[in-house]
């Protein structure tokens, strides 16, 4: 669906009346940030006149570049530019358009001026608002009248009950003295019965009218709340003054940034048992947006680039070491115009989207609000994760840009949409690896080289083999030409075991603790075929001068690398079993264990912000040797 702007907002029910009554002179101009090209701060009356006389442009979204926390949107319209300066208007844009990002280009003629106007959709003096308020008050009065009538009937019933009690007491007294009339007793009973019956009937009628009025009143109350919301809901109009030497048609492009948008990379890996030497890798951009506009048929691009860094000529300041009283320059920071846009989005986006996206039926509209809240919560989670990932890429000096390979509509209701940004077939080699210290499950892996011409971004990878979904894994950043491996599936035909040999392991606590450990690793092939795999283990490597590693014993003999990692390339026949031994001694000060325990307790404390809000995508890291020692001590 192509989002078109025709100068008026399509609203629901009475909200339509409110919005329709808003095409009025502006309350005043919105001043564009200083330094914005082509944007001048006009007088209020000038803007009002320009707005009312402007020619409305019918525009559509043609290009969108999505960043981690915003989108750059380009709209295109056609205009017949006359020989004298004429004002054209891009109307009904969301109120959170970033003023500082507004740019305009025209294929013919000359751009004389660009102004950004922002106005509220309603005000208290509007006739439509007064009508909504009057209708609500009339319903409230009717509801109050029925409640008053109900109170009167309740009082009347209480009076009849009092008469009934008095009559019973009087009949009892008359019976005792023998002065009672059957006719009088019957008249009293008939009176009380008729009165109670009539009161109950009247009460049911009033309650029925109350039940009928209550939904109308609730709907009216929502209309009032929506109408009040429109008094705080802004829309943006960009006024462009064009002039040509002679009347000529022109294409006019408006570009601006909006918050409420994010994307994250996702991948699929599709392998086949019939072709073990190649694998298909498909990359997607999962975009979520509640920007207030629908993108239909637009050219979509995705970028990891930061939009918050200022654009300046790179230059170095003097690096002064030591105590000095002089400073070469003081850089001041200014609040970005995007800050205002973000605040406006947070305060107005739900009502704006309800007005533009919601259905007329109350039930459907309530469902929209529930779905919208859920979608925007999802957007915030994804945005936090994506911003963190893309910032880590920038620290390594890497940015990447991708283009959607197929146009697809992306509605502004926050529903995530996946768009294809890459598909390639890579040469692969299937390997089986086992690292029993890390996991007692051996793994089938795929070793590949990224020959696609573009990087793979960090993200989730859905694994498929012969069309069967195997589960999810994830990847880090993979540069062009870089070799990498991905987990494919569990090699359950290999049985792994890694245990501490307590006969050959001991812990002696002295001035310096001495811990001698010996691990027994066993591997057994449970399949009916011979299998080849790589077995990995490790010995500690000390980067702490107080920790010494010696008496290393490895059977079968192999040499660890600089990181202490051990590898055996093995082949086991069906049913075969092999045993490996890894032993070493660690000498360290006892207080090291205490300090490591305190650090772990502090990290796990709820008062620790990093524990309460863990990183969404922590980078894998090798355990510190202090942690390894603490874990080993726990086994004694």
Coordinates of C-alpha atoms in Angstrom, one line a residue:
X1 CA 0.0 0.0 0.0
X2 CA 1.5 3.3 -1.1
X3 CA 1.1 6.0 1.6
X4 CA -0.3 9.2 -0.1
X5 CA -0.7 12.6 1.5
X6 CA -3.6 14.8 0.3
X7 CA -3.6 17.5 2.9
X8 CA -6.1 16.0 5.3
X9 CA -5.9 13.1 7.8
X10 CA -8.2 10.1 7.5
X11 CA -9.6 9.6 11.0
X12 CA -12.1 7.3 12.5
X13 CA -15.7 8.1 13.6
X14 CA -15.8 11.4 15.3
X15 CA -12.0 11.6 15.2
X16 CA -12.5 12.2 11.4
X17 CA -14.6 15.3 12.3
X18 CA -11.9 16.6 14.6
X19 CA -9.1 16.1 12.0
X20 CA -11.2 17.5 9.2
X21 CA -11.7 20.7 11.1
X22 CA -8.0 21.2 11.5
X23 CA -7.2 22.8 8.1
X24 CA -6.8 26.2 9.6
X25 CA -4.1 28.9 9.9
X26 CA -1.1 27.6 11.8
X27 CA -0.6 28.8 15.4
X28 CA 3.0 29.7 14.6
X29 CA 6.0 28.4 12.7
X30 CA 8.3 25.6 13.9
X31 CA 11.8 27.1 13.8
X32 CA 14.2 24.8 12.0
X33 CA 17.6 24.2 13.6
X34 CA 20.3 26.8 12.8
X35 CA 22.5 25.8 9.9
X36 CA 19.8 23.7 8.2
X37 CA 20.3 24.5 4.5
X38 CA 17.5 26.4 2.8
X39 CA 15.4 26.6 6.0
X40 CA 14.6 30.2 7.1
X41 CA 12.8 31.2 10.3
X42 CA 9.7 33.1 8.9
X43 CA 7.2 35.3 10.7
X44 CA 4.1 33.5 12.0
X45 CA 1.7 35.3 9.6
X46 CA 4.0 34.5 6.6
X47 CA 3.8 30.8 7.5
X48 CA 0.1 30.9 8.0
X49 CA -0.4 32.6 4.6
X50 CA 2.0 30.2 2.9
X51 CA 0.3 27.2 4.4
X52 CA -3.2 28.2 3.4
X53 CA -2.1 29.2 -0.2
X54 CA 0.2 26.2 -0.7
X55 CA -0.4 23.7 -3.5
X56 CA -0.8 20.3 -1.9
X57 CA 1.6 17.6 -3.4
X58 CA 0.5 14.0 -3.7
X59 CA 3.6 12.1 -2.7
X60 CA 4.6 8.5 -2.2
X61 CA 7.5 6.9 -0.4
X62 CA 10.1 5.8 -3.0
X63 CA 13.3 5.1 -1.0
X64 CA 14.0 4.2 2.7
X65 CA 17.3 3.6 4.4
X66 CA 16.9 1.9 7.7
X67 CA 19.4 2.4 10.5
X68 CA 19.5 0.8 14.0
X69 CA 17.3 3.5 15.6
X70 CA 15.7 5.5 12.7
X71 CA 15.0 5.7 9.0
X72 CA 15.8 8.1 6.2
X73 CA 12.7 8.4 4.1
X74 CA 12.5 9.9 0.6
X75 CA 9.1 11.0 -0.8
X76 CA 8.6 11.9 -4.4
X77 CA 5.9 14.1 -6.0
X78 CA 5.4 15.9 -9.3
X79 CA 4.6 19.6 -9.6
X80 CA 3.9 22.1 -12.4
X81 CA 6.4 24.9 -11.5
X82 CA 5.3 28.4 -12.7
X83 CA 7.4 31.4 -13.6
X84 CA 6.7 33.1 -10.3
X85 CA 7.6 31.8 -6.8
X86 CA 5.0 29.3 -5.7
X87 CA 4.6 27.4 -2.5
X88 CA 4.0 23.6 -2.6
X89 CA 3.3 21.5 0.5
X90 CA 4.1 18.0 1.6
X91 CA 1.2 17.6 4.1
X92 CA 0.2 15.3 6.9
X93 CA 3.6 14.0 7.8
X94 CA 4.1 12.6 11.3
X95 CA 4.8 15.2 14.0
X96 CA 8.1 13.6 14.8
X97 CA 9.9 14.4 11.5
X98 CA 13.4 15.4 12.4
X99 CA 13.6 19.1 11.3
X100 CA 17.4 19.0 11.0
X101 CA 17.3 16.2 8.5
X102 CA 14.9 17.7 6.0
X103 CA 16.3 18.0 2.5
X104 CA 14.5 18.9 -0.8
X105 CA 15.6 18.4 -4.4
X106 CA 13.8 19.4 -7.6
X107 CA 14.5 18.1 -11.1
X108 CA 13.7 21.5 -12.7
X109 CA 13.3 25.1 -11.6
X110 CA 14.9 26.7 -8.6
X111 CA 14.3 26.0 -4.8
X112 CA 13.6 29.5 -3.3
X113 CA 12.8 28.4 0.2
X114 CA 12.1 25.4 2.4
X115 CA 10.1 25.7 5.7
X116 CA 9.0 23.2 8.2
X117 CA 5.6 23.9 9.8
X118 CA 4.1 21.9 12.7
X119 CA 0.6 22.2 14.1
X120 CA -1.7 20.4 16.4
X121 CA -4.6 18.5 14.8
X122 CA -7.2 20.0 17.1
X123 CA -7.8 22.8 19.6
X124 CA -10.5 23.5 22.2
X125 CA -12.2 26.2 20.1
X126 CA -12.9 23.8 17.2
X127 CA -16.6 23.3 16.4
X128 CA -16.0 19.6 16.0
X129 CA -14.5 19.4 19.5
X130 CA -17.4 21.3 21.0
X131 CA -19.8 18.9 19.3
X132 CA -18.0 15.8 20.7
X133 CA -18.0 17.4 24.2
X134 CA -21.7 18.4 23.9
X135 CA -22.7 14.9 22.8
X136 CA -20.7 13.3 25.7
X137 CA -22.3 15.7 28.2
X138 CA -25.8 14.9 26.9
X139 CA -25.1 11.2 27.4
X140 CA -23.6 11.8 30.8
X141 CA -26.8 13.7 31.8
X142 CA -29.0 10.9 30.6
X143 CA -26.9 8.4 32.5
X144 CA -27.1 10.5 35.6
X145 CA -30.9 10.9 35.3
X146 CA -31.4 7.1 35.0
X147 CA -29.1 6.6 38.1
X148 CA -31.2 9.2 40.0
X149 CA -34.4 7.4 39.0
X150 CA -32.9 4.2 40.2
X151 CA -32.1 5.8 43.6
X152 CA -35.7 7.1 43.8
X153 CA -37.1 3.6 43.1
X154 CA -34.8 2.1 45.7
X155 CA -36.0 4.7 48.2
X156 CA -39.6 3.9 47.3
X157 CA -39.0 0.2 47.8
X158 CA -37.6 0.9 51.2
X159 CA -40.7 2.9 52.1
X160 CA -43.0 0.1 51.0
X161 CA -40.9 -2.4 53.1
X162 CA -41.4 0.0 56.1
X163 CA -45.2 0.0 55.5
X164 CA -45.1 -3.7 55.2
X165 CA -43.4 -4.1 58.6
X166 CA -45.7 -1.6 60.2
X167 CA -48.8 -3.4 58.8
X168 CA -47.6 -6.8 60.1
X169 CA -47.1 -5.3 63.6
X170 CA -50.6 -3.6 63.4
X171 CA -52.3 -6.9 62.3
X172 CA -50.6 -8.8 65.2
X173 CA -51.9 -6.2 67.7
X174 CA -55.4 -6.2 66.2
X175 CA -55.5 -10.0 66.4
X176 CA -54.7 -10.0 70.1
X177 CA -57.5 -7.6 70.9
X178 CA -59.9 -9.3 68.5
X179 CA -60.5 -6.2 66.3
X180 CA -59.5 -7.3 62.8
X181 CA -61.2 -7.0 59.5
X182 CA -60.5 -9.6 56.8
X183 CA -61.2 -7.0 54.1
X184 CA -58.8 -4.5 55.7
X185 CA -56.1 -7.1 55.9
X186 CA -56.6 -8.1 52.3
X187 CA -56.5 -4.5 51.1
X188 CA -53.2 -4.0 52.9
X189 CA -51.6 -7.1 51.5
X190 CA -52.9 -6.2 48.0
X191 CA -51.5 -2.7 48.3
X192 CA -48.1 -3.9 49.4
X193 CA -47.9 -6.6 46.7
X194 CA -49.0 -4.2 43.9
X195 CA -46.5 -1.5 45.1
X196 CA -43.6 -3.9 45.3
X197 CA -44.4 -5.4 41.9
X198 CA -44.7 -2.0 40.2
X199 CA -41.5 -0.8 41.8
X200 CA -39.6 -3.9 40.6
X201 CA -41.0 -3.4 37.1
X202 CA -40.0 0.2 37.0
X203 CA -36.6 -0.6 38.4
X204 CA -36.0 -3.2 35.6
X205 CA -37.0 -0.7 33.0
X206 CA -34.5 1.9 34.4
X207 CA -31.8 -0.7 34.6
X208 CA -32.4 -1.8 31.0
X209 CA -32.1 1.9 29.9
X210 CA -28.8 2.1 31.9
X211 CA -27.5 -1.0 30.2
X212 CA -28.3 0.5 26.8
X213 CA -26.7 3.9 27.7
X214 CA -23.5 2.5 29.2
X215 CA -21.9 1.3 26.0
X216 CA -22.8 4.6 24.3
X217 CA -21.3 6.5 27.2
X218 CA -18.1 4.5 27.1
X219 CA -17.8 4.9 23.4
X220 CA -18.5 8.7 23.8
X221 CA -15.8 8.8 26.6
X222 CA -13.3 7.2 24.2
X223 CA -14.2 9.7 21.5
X224 CA -13.6 12.5 24.0
X225 CA -10.2 11.1 25.0
X226 CA -9.3 10.6 21.3
X227 CA -10.3 14.2 20.6
X228 CA -8.3 15.5 23.6
X229 CA -5.4 13.5 22.3
X230 CA -5.6 15.2 19.0
X231 CA -5.0 18.5 20.8
X232 CA -1.5 17.1 21.7
X233 CA -1.0 15.3 18.4
X234 CA 1.1 17.2 15.8
X235 CA 1.5 16.8 12.1
X236 CA 4.3 18.2 10.0
X237 CA 4.0 20.1 6.8
X238 CA 7.1 20.9 4.7
X239 CA 6.6 24.0 2.5
X240 CA 8.7 24.3 -0.6
X241 CA 8.9 27.4 -2.6
X242 CA 9.8 26.8 -6.3
X243 CA 10.3 29.0 -9.3
X244 CA 11.2 28.3 -12.9
X245 CA 12.2 30.6 -15.8
X246 CA 9.1 29.4 -17.6
X247 CA 6.3 27.0 -16.5
X248 CA 7.7 23.4 -16.4
X249 CA 6.9 20.1 -14.8
X250 CA 9.3 18.9 -12.1
X251 CA 9.9 16.0 -9.9
X252 CA 10.2 17.1 -6.2
X253 CA 12.0 14.9 -3.7
X254 CA 11.7 15.3 0.1
X255 CA 14.0 13.5 2.4
X256 CA 13.7 13.4 6.2
X257 CA 14.5 11.1 9.2
X258 CA 12.0 9.5 11.6
X259 CA 12.4 7.6 14.8
X260 CA 10.5 4.4 15.6
X261 CA 12.3 2.2 13.2
X262 CA 14.9 -0.6 13.6
X263 CA 16.2 -3.7 11.9
X264 CA 18.4 -6.7 12.7
X265 CA 20.2 -9.2 10.5
X266 CA 19.0 -12.8 10.3
X267 CA 20.4 -15.8 8.4
X268 CA 19.4 -19.2 7.1
X269 CA 21.8 -22.0 6.5
X270 CA 20.5 -24.8 4.2
X271 CA 22.6 -28.0 3.9
X272 CA 22.0 -31.2 2.1
X273 CA 23.2 -34.8 2.8
X274 CA 23.5 -35.4 -1.0
X275 CA 25.8 -32.5 -1.5
X276 CA 28.2 -32.2 1.4
X277 CA 30.6 -29.8 -0.4
X278 CA 28.3 -26.8 -0.7
X279 CA 25.7 -25.0 1.5
X280 CA 23.3 -22.2 0.8
X281 CA 23.4 -19.2 3.0
X282 CA 20.5 -16.7 2.9
X283 CA 20.6 -13.4 4.7
X284 CA 17.6 -11.3 5.7
X285 CA 16.9 -7.9 7.2
X286 CA 14.1 -8.1 9.8
X287 CA 12.6 -4.6 9.8
X288 CA 10.2 -3.3 12.4
X289 CA 8.7 0.1 12.2
X290 CA 6.1 2.3 13.9
X291 CA 7.2 5.5 12.2
X292 CA 3.6 6.5 11.4
X293 CA 3.9 5.8 7.7
X294 CA 3.5 2.7 5.5
X295 CA 6.2 1.8 3.0
X296 CA 4.8 0.2 0.0
X297 CA 6.8 -0.5 -3.2
X298 CA 9.7 1.6 -1.9
X299 CA 13.3 0.7 -2.5
X300 CA 14.6 -0.4 0.9
X301 CA 18.2 -0.3 2.1
X302 CA 19.7 -1.2 5.5
X303 CA 22.8 0.2 7.1
X304 CA 24.9 -0.4 10.2
X305 CA 26.3 3.1 10.1
X306 CA 25.7 5.4 13.1
X307 CA 23.5 8.4 12.4
X308 CA 24.5 10.2 15.7
X309 CA 28.1 11.0 14.9
X310 CA 28.6 14.6 13.9
X311 CA 30.0 15.2 10.4
X312 CA 33.2 17.2 10.8
X313 CA 36.5 17.5 9.1
X314 CA 38.8 15.1 11.0
X315 CA 41.6 17.1 12.8
X316 CA 43.9 16.5 15.8
X317 CA 44.2 18.6 18.8
X318 CA 47.5 19.1 20.7
X319 CA 48.1 16.2 23.1
X320 CA 49.3 17.9 26.3
X321 CA 50.8 15.7 29.0
X322 CA 51.1 16.8 32.6
X323 CA 49.4 19.6 34.6
X324 CA 48.5 22.5 32.5
X325 CA 46.2 25.5 33.0
X326 CA 45.6 26.1 29.3
X327 CA 43.3 24.3 27.0
X328 CA 43.6 24.5 23.2
X329 CA 39.8 24.2 22.5
X330 CA 36.6 23.4 24.3
X331 CA 34.0 21.5 22.3
X332 CA 30.4 22.1 23.3
X333 CA 27.7 19.6 22.6
X334 CA 24.3 20.5 21.4
X335 CA 21.0 18.7 21.7
X336 CA 20.3 17.1 18.4
X337 CA 17.1 18.0 16.6
X338 CA 16.5 14.2 16.6
X339 CA 16.1 14.4 20.4
X340 CA 12.9 16.5 19.9
X341 CA 11.7 14.1 17.2
X342 CA 12.3 11.1 19.6
X343 CA 10.4 12.8 22.4
X344 CA 7.4 13.6 20.1
X345 CA 7.4 10.0 18.8
X346 CA 7.3 8.5 22.3
X347 CA 4.4 10.8 23.3
X348 CA 2.3 10.7 20.2
X349 CA 3.0 7.6 18.1
X350 CA 0.3 5.3 19.6
X351 CA -2.5 7.8 19.0
X352 CA -1.2 8.7 15.5
X353 CA -1.0 5.0 14.5
X354 CA -4.5 4.4 16.0
X355 CA -5.9 7.2 13.9
X356 CA -4.2 6.1 10.7
X357 CA -4.2 2.3 11.2
X358 CA -7.1 1.5 13.5
X359 CA -10.4 0.0 12.5
X360 CA -13.8 1.8 13.0
X361 CA -15.2 -1.0 15.2
X362 CA -14.5 -0.6 18.9
X363 CA -13.5 -4.2 19.3
X364 CA -11.1 -4.1 16.4
X365 CA -9.6 -0.8 17.6
X366 CA -9.0 -2.2 21.1
X367 CA -7.3 -5.2 19.4
X368 CA -5.1 -2.7 17.4
X369 CA -4.0 -1.0 20.6
X370 CA -3.1 -4.3 22.3
X371 CA -1.1 -5.5 19.2
X372 CA 0.5 -2.1 18.8
X373 CA 1.8 -2.0 22.4
X374 CA 3.1 -5.5 22.0
X375 CA 4.9 -4.6 18.7
X376 CA 6.5 -1.5 20.0
X377 CA 7.8 -3.4 23.1
X378 CA 9.3 -5.9 20.6
X379 CA 10.8 -3.0 18.6
X380 CA 12.4 -1.5 21.7
X381 CA 14.0 -4.9 22.6
X382 CA 15.4 -5.4 19.0
X383 CA 16.5 -1.8 18.8
X384 CA 18.5 -2.0 22.0
X385 CA 20.2 -5.2 20.8
X386 CA 20.9 -3.8 17.3
X387 CA 22.3 -0.5 18.5
X388 CA 24.7 -2.5 20.7
X389 CA 25.8 -4.8 17.9
X390 CA 26.3 -2.0 15.4
X391 CA 28.3 0.1 17.9
X392 CA 30.7 -2.8 18.3
X393 CA 31.1 -2.9 14.6
X394 CA 31.9 0.8 14.4
X395 CA 34.6 0.4 17.1
X396 CA 36.4 -2.0 14.7
X397 CA 36.0 0.6 11.9
X398 CA 33.4 -1.5 10.0
X399 CA 30.1 -0.3 8.4
X400 CA 28.0 -2.3 6.0
X401 CA 25.1 -1.4 3.7
X402 CA 22.6 -3.8 2.1
X403 CA 19.8 -3.4 -0.3
X404 CA 16.5 -5.4 -0.3
X405 CA 16.5 -7.6 -3.3
X406 CA 12.7 -7.5 -3.6
X407 CA 10.2 -4.7 -2.9
X408 CA 7.8 -5.6 -0.1
X409 CA 5.2 -3.5 1.9
X410 CA 6.2 -2.6 5.4
X411 CA 3.3 -1.3 7.4
X412 CA 3.8 1.2 10.2
X413 CA 2.0 -0.9 12.9
X414 CA 5.2 -2.5 14.2
X415 CA 4.7 -6.0 12.7
X416 CA 8.2 -7.3 11.8
X417 CA 8.8 -8.1 8.1
X418 CA 11.8 -10.1 6.7
X419 CA 13.4 -8.8 3.5
X420 CA 15.9 -10.7 1.5
X421 CA 19.3 -9.0 1.3
X422 CA 21.6 -11.8 0.2
X423 CA 21.6 -15.4 -1.1
X424 CA 24.7 -17.4 -2.0
X425 CA 26.1 -20.9 -2.3
X426 CA 29.4 -21.4 -0.5
X427 CA 31.8 -24.3 -0.7
X428 CA 31.9 -26.1 2.6
X429 CA 33.6 -29.0 4.3
X430 CA 31.8 -31.0 7.0
X431 CA 33.8 -31.8 10.1
X432 CA 33.0 -33.4 13.4
X433 CA 34.5 -31.8 16.5
X434 CA 34.4 -32.8 20.2
X435 CA 35.3 -30.6 23.2
X436 CA 34.1 -32.6 26.2
X437 CA 35.2 -29.9 28.7
X438 CA 32.7 -27.6 27.0
X439 CA 30.0 -30.1 26.0
X440 CA 29.5 -33.9 26.2
X441 CA 27.9 -33.6 22.8
X442 CA 30.1 -33.8 19.7
X443 CA 29.1 -31.5 16.9
X444 CA 28.9 -31.7 13.1
X445 CA 30.2 -28.4 11.7
X446 CA 30.5 -26.7 8.4
X447 CA 33.7 -24.9 7.5
X448 CA 33.3 -22.2 4.9
X449 CA 34.8 -19.1 3.4
X450 CA 32.7 -15.9 2.9
X451 CA 33.1 -15.5 -0.8
X452 CA 29.8 -13.4 -1.2
X453 CA 31.5 -10.0 -1.7
X454 CA 29.7 -8.6 1.4
X455 CA 30.1 -9.3 5.1
X456 CA 27.8 -11.5 7.2
X457 CA 26.5 -9.4 10.2
X458 CA 26.2 -10.8 13.7
X459 CA 22.8 -12.5 14.2
X460 CA 20.8 -15.6 14.5
X461 CA 21.1 -18.4 12.0
X462 CA 18.3 -20.9 11.3
X463 CA 19.8 -24.3 10.4
X464 CA 18.1 -26.6 7.9
X465 CA 19.2 -29.9 6.5
X466 CA 17.3 -31.6 3.7
X467 CA 14.5 -29.1 4.4
X468 CA 14.2 -30.1 8.1
X469 CA 14.6 -27.3 10.6
X470 CA 17.4 -28.3 13.1
X471 CA 17.3 -25.3 15.4
X472 CA 19.1 -21.9 15.8
X473 CA 22.7 -20.9 16.3
X474 CA 24.4 -17.5 15.9
X475 CA 27.4 -16.0 14.2
X476 CA 29.8 -13.1 14.8
X477 CA 30.8 -10.6 12.2
X478 CA 32.3 -12.4 9.2
X479 CA 34.3 -10.2 6.8
X480 CA 34.6 -10.7 3.1
X481 CA 37.0 -13.5 2.4
X482 CA 37.1 -14.7 6.0
X483 CA 37.0 -18.4 6.9
X484 CA 34.5 -19.4 9.5
X485 CA 32.6 -22.5 10.9
X486 CA 29.0 -23.0 11.9
X487 CA 27.4 -25.6 14.1
X488 CA 25.1 -27.9 12.0
X489 CA 23.9 -30.7 14.3
X490 CA 24.8 -33.0 17.2
X491 CA 27.0 -36.0 16.4
X492 CA 25.1 -38.3 18.8
X493 CA 27.0 -41.4 17.6
X494 CA 30.0 -40.2 19.6
X495 CA 29.8 -40.8 23.4
X496 CA 32.1 -38.5 25.4
X497 CA 33.2 -38.5 29.0
X498 CA 35.6 -36.2 30.9
X499 CA 36.2 -36.9 34.6
X500 CA 38.7 -36.0 37.3
X501 CA 40.9 -38.9 38.3
X502 CA 40.7 -38.5 42.1
X503 CA 43.5 -41.0 42.7
X504 CA 46.0 -38.9 40.9
X505 CA 44.6 -35.5 41.9
X506 CA 45.0 -33.6 45.1
X507 CA 44.9 -30.2 46.7
X508 CA 47.5 -29.0 49.3
X509 CA 46.8 -25.7 51.0
X510 CA 50.0 -24.1 52.3
X511 CA 51.5 -20.6 52.1
X512 CA 51.0 -21.2 48.4
X513 CA 48.3 -23.7 47.4
X514 CA 49.3 -26.6 45.2
X515 CA 46.7 -28.4 43.1
X516 CA 47.6 -31.4 41.0
X517 CA 44.9 -32.5 38.6
X518 CA 44.5 -35.4 36.1
X519 CA 41.5 -35.6 33.8
X520 CA 40.5 -38.8 31.9
X521 CA 38.8 -38.2 28.6
X522 CA 37.1 -41.1 26.8
X523 CA 35.5 -41.2 23.3
X524 CA 33.4 -44.1 22.0
X525 CA 32.0 -44.6 18.5
X526 CA 28.5 -46.0 18.9
X527 CA 27.7 -46.1 15.1
X528 CA 28.1 -49.0 12.7
X529 CA 30.6 -47.1 10.6
X530 CA 34.1 -45.7 11.0
X531 CA 34.1 -42.1 12.0
X532 CA 36.7 -39.3 11.8
X533 CA 36.7 -36.3 14.1
X534 CA 38.8 -33.8 16.0
X535 CA 39.1 -34.0 19.7
X536 CA 39.9 -30.8 21.6
X537 CA 40.9 -30.1 25.2
X538 CA 43.2 -27.6 27.0
X539 CA 45.6 -26.9 29.8
X540 CA 45.6 -23.5 31.7
X541 CA 47.8 -20.7 30.4
X542 CA 48.9 -18.3 33.2
X543 CA 49.0 -14.5 32.5
X544 CA 49.3 -13.9 36.2
X545 CA 52.9 -13.9 37.6
X546 CA 51.5 -15.3 40.9
X547 CA 50.2 -18.4 39.2
X548 CA 52.5 -21.1 38.0
X549 CA 51.6 -24.0 35.7
X550 CA 54.0 -27.0 35.5
X551 CA 54.2 -30.8 35.6
X552 CA 52.1 -31.0 32.4
X553 CA 51.4 -34.6 31.3
X554 CA 49.5 -35.4 28.1
X555 CA 48.7 -38.9 26.9
X556 CA 48.7 -39.6 23.9
X557 CA 51.5 -37.0 23.6
X558 CA 50.7 -33.8 21.7
X559 CA 51.9 -30.3 22.0
X560 CA 49.6 -27.5 23.1
X561 CA 49.5 -24.2 21.2
X562 CA 50.2 -20.8 22.6
X563 CA 46.7 -20.7 24.1
X564 CA 47.1 -24.1 25.8
X565 CA 44.7 -25.8 23.3
X566 CA 45.2 -29.5 22.5
X567 CA 43.9 -31.2 19.3
X568 CA 43.9 -34.8 18.2
X569 CA 42.7 -35.8 14.7
X570 CA 41.2 -39.2 15.2
X571 CA 39.5 -42.1 13.4
X572 CA 37.5 -44.7 15.4
X573 CA 36.2 -48.0 14.0
X574 CA 32.6 -49.1 14.9
X575 CA 32.3 -49.8 18.6
X576 CA 35.9 -48.6 19.3
X577 CA 36.8 -46.6 22.4
X578 CA 39.9 -44.5 23.3
X579 CA 41.1 -42.9 26.4
X580 CA 43.1 -39.6 26.8
X581 CA 44.8 -38.1 29.9
X582 CA 45.5 -34.5 30.6
X583 CA 47.4 -33.6 33.8
X584 CA 49.1 -30.5 35.3
X585 CA 49.9 -28.8 38.5
X586 CA 48.8 -25.2 39.5
X587 CA 50.5 -23.2 42.3
X588 CA 48.9 -20.0 43.5
X589 CA 48.3 -17.8 46.5
X590 CA 45.2 -18.8 48.6
X591 CA 43.9 -15.2 48.7
X592 CA 43.4 -15.4 44.9
X593 CA 40.4 -17.8 45.5
X594 CA 38.9 -15.4 48.0
X595 CA 39.2 -12.4 45.6
X596 CA 37.7 -14.4 42.8
X597 CA 34.7 -15.5 45.0
X598 CA 34.0 -11.9 46.0
X599 CA 34.2 -10.8 42.4
X600 CA 31.7 -13.5 41.3
X601 CA 29.3 -12.6 44.2
X602 CA 29.4 -8.9 43.3
X603 CA 28.8 -9.7 39.6
X604 CA 25.8 -11.8 40.5
X605 CA 24.3 -9.2 42.9
X606 CA 21.0 -7.6 41.8
X607 CA 22.4 -4.2 42.7
X608 CA 25.0 -4.6 39.9
X609 CA 23.6 -2.9 36.7
X610 CA 25.5 -5.3 34.4
X611 CA 23.9 -8.3 36.2
X612 CA 20.4 -6.8 36.1
X613 CA 20.7 -5.7 32.4
X614 CA 23.1 -8.1 30.7
X615 CA 24.5 -7.4 27.4
X616 CA 22.1 -8.6 24.7
X617 CA 24.8 -10.2 22.7
X618 CA 27.9 -10.8 24.8
X619 CA 31.1 -11.6 22.9
X620 CA 32.5 -15.1 23.8
X621 CA 35.6 -14.9 25.8
X622 CA 38.1 -17.4 27.3
X623 CA 37.6 -18.0 31.0
X624 CA 40.1 -16.3 33.3
X625 CA 42.6 -18.7 34.9
X626 CA 41.4 -17.5 38.4
X627 CA 37.9 -18.7 37.5
X628 CA 39.3 -22.0 36.3
X629 CA 41.2 -22.5 39.6
X630 CA 38.0 -21.7 41.6
X631 CA 36.0 -24.2 39.6
X632 CA 38.7 -26.9 40.0
X633 CA 38.9 -26.4 43.7
X634 CA 35.1 -27.0 43.9
X635 CA 35.8 -30.5 42.7
X636 CA 37.9 -31.4 45.8

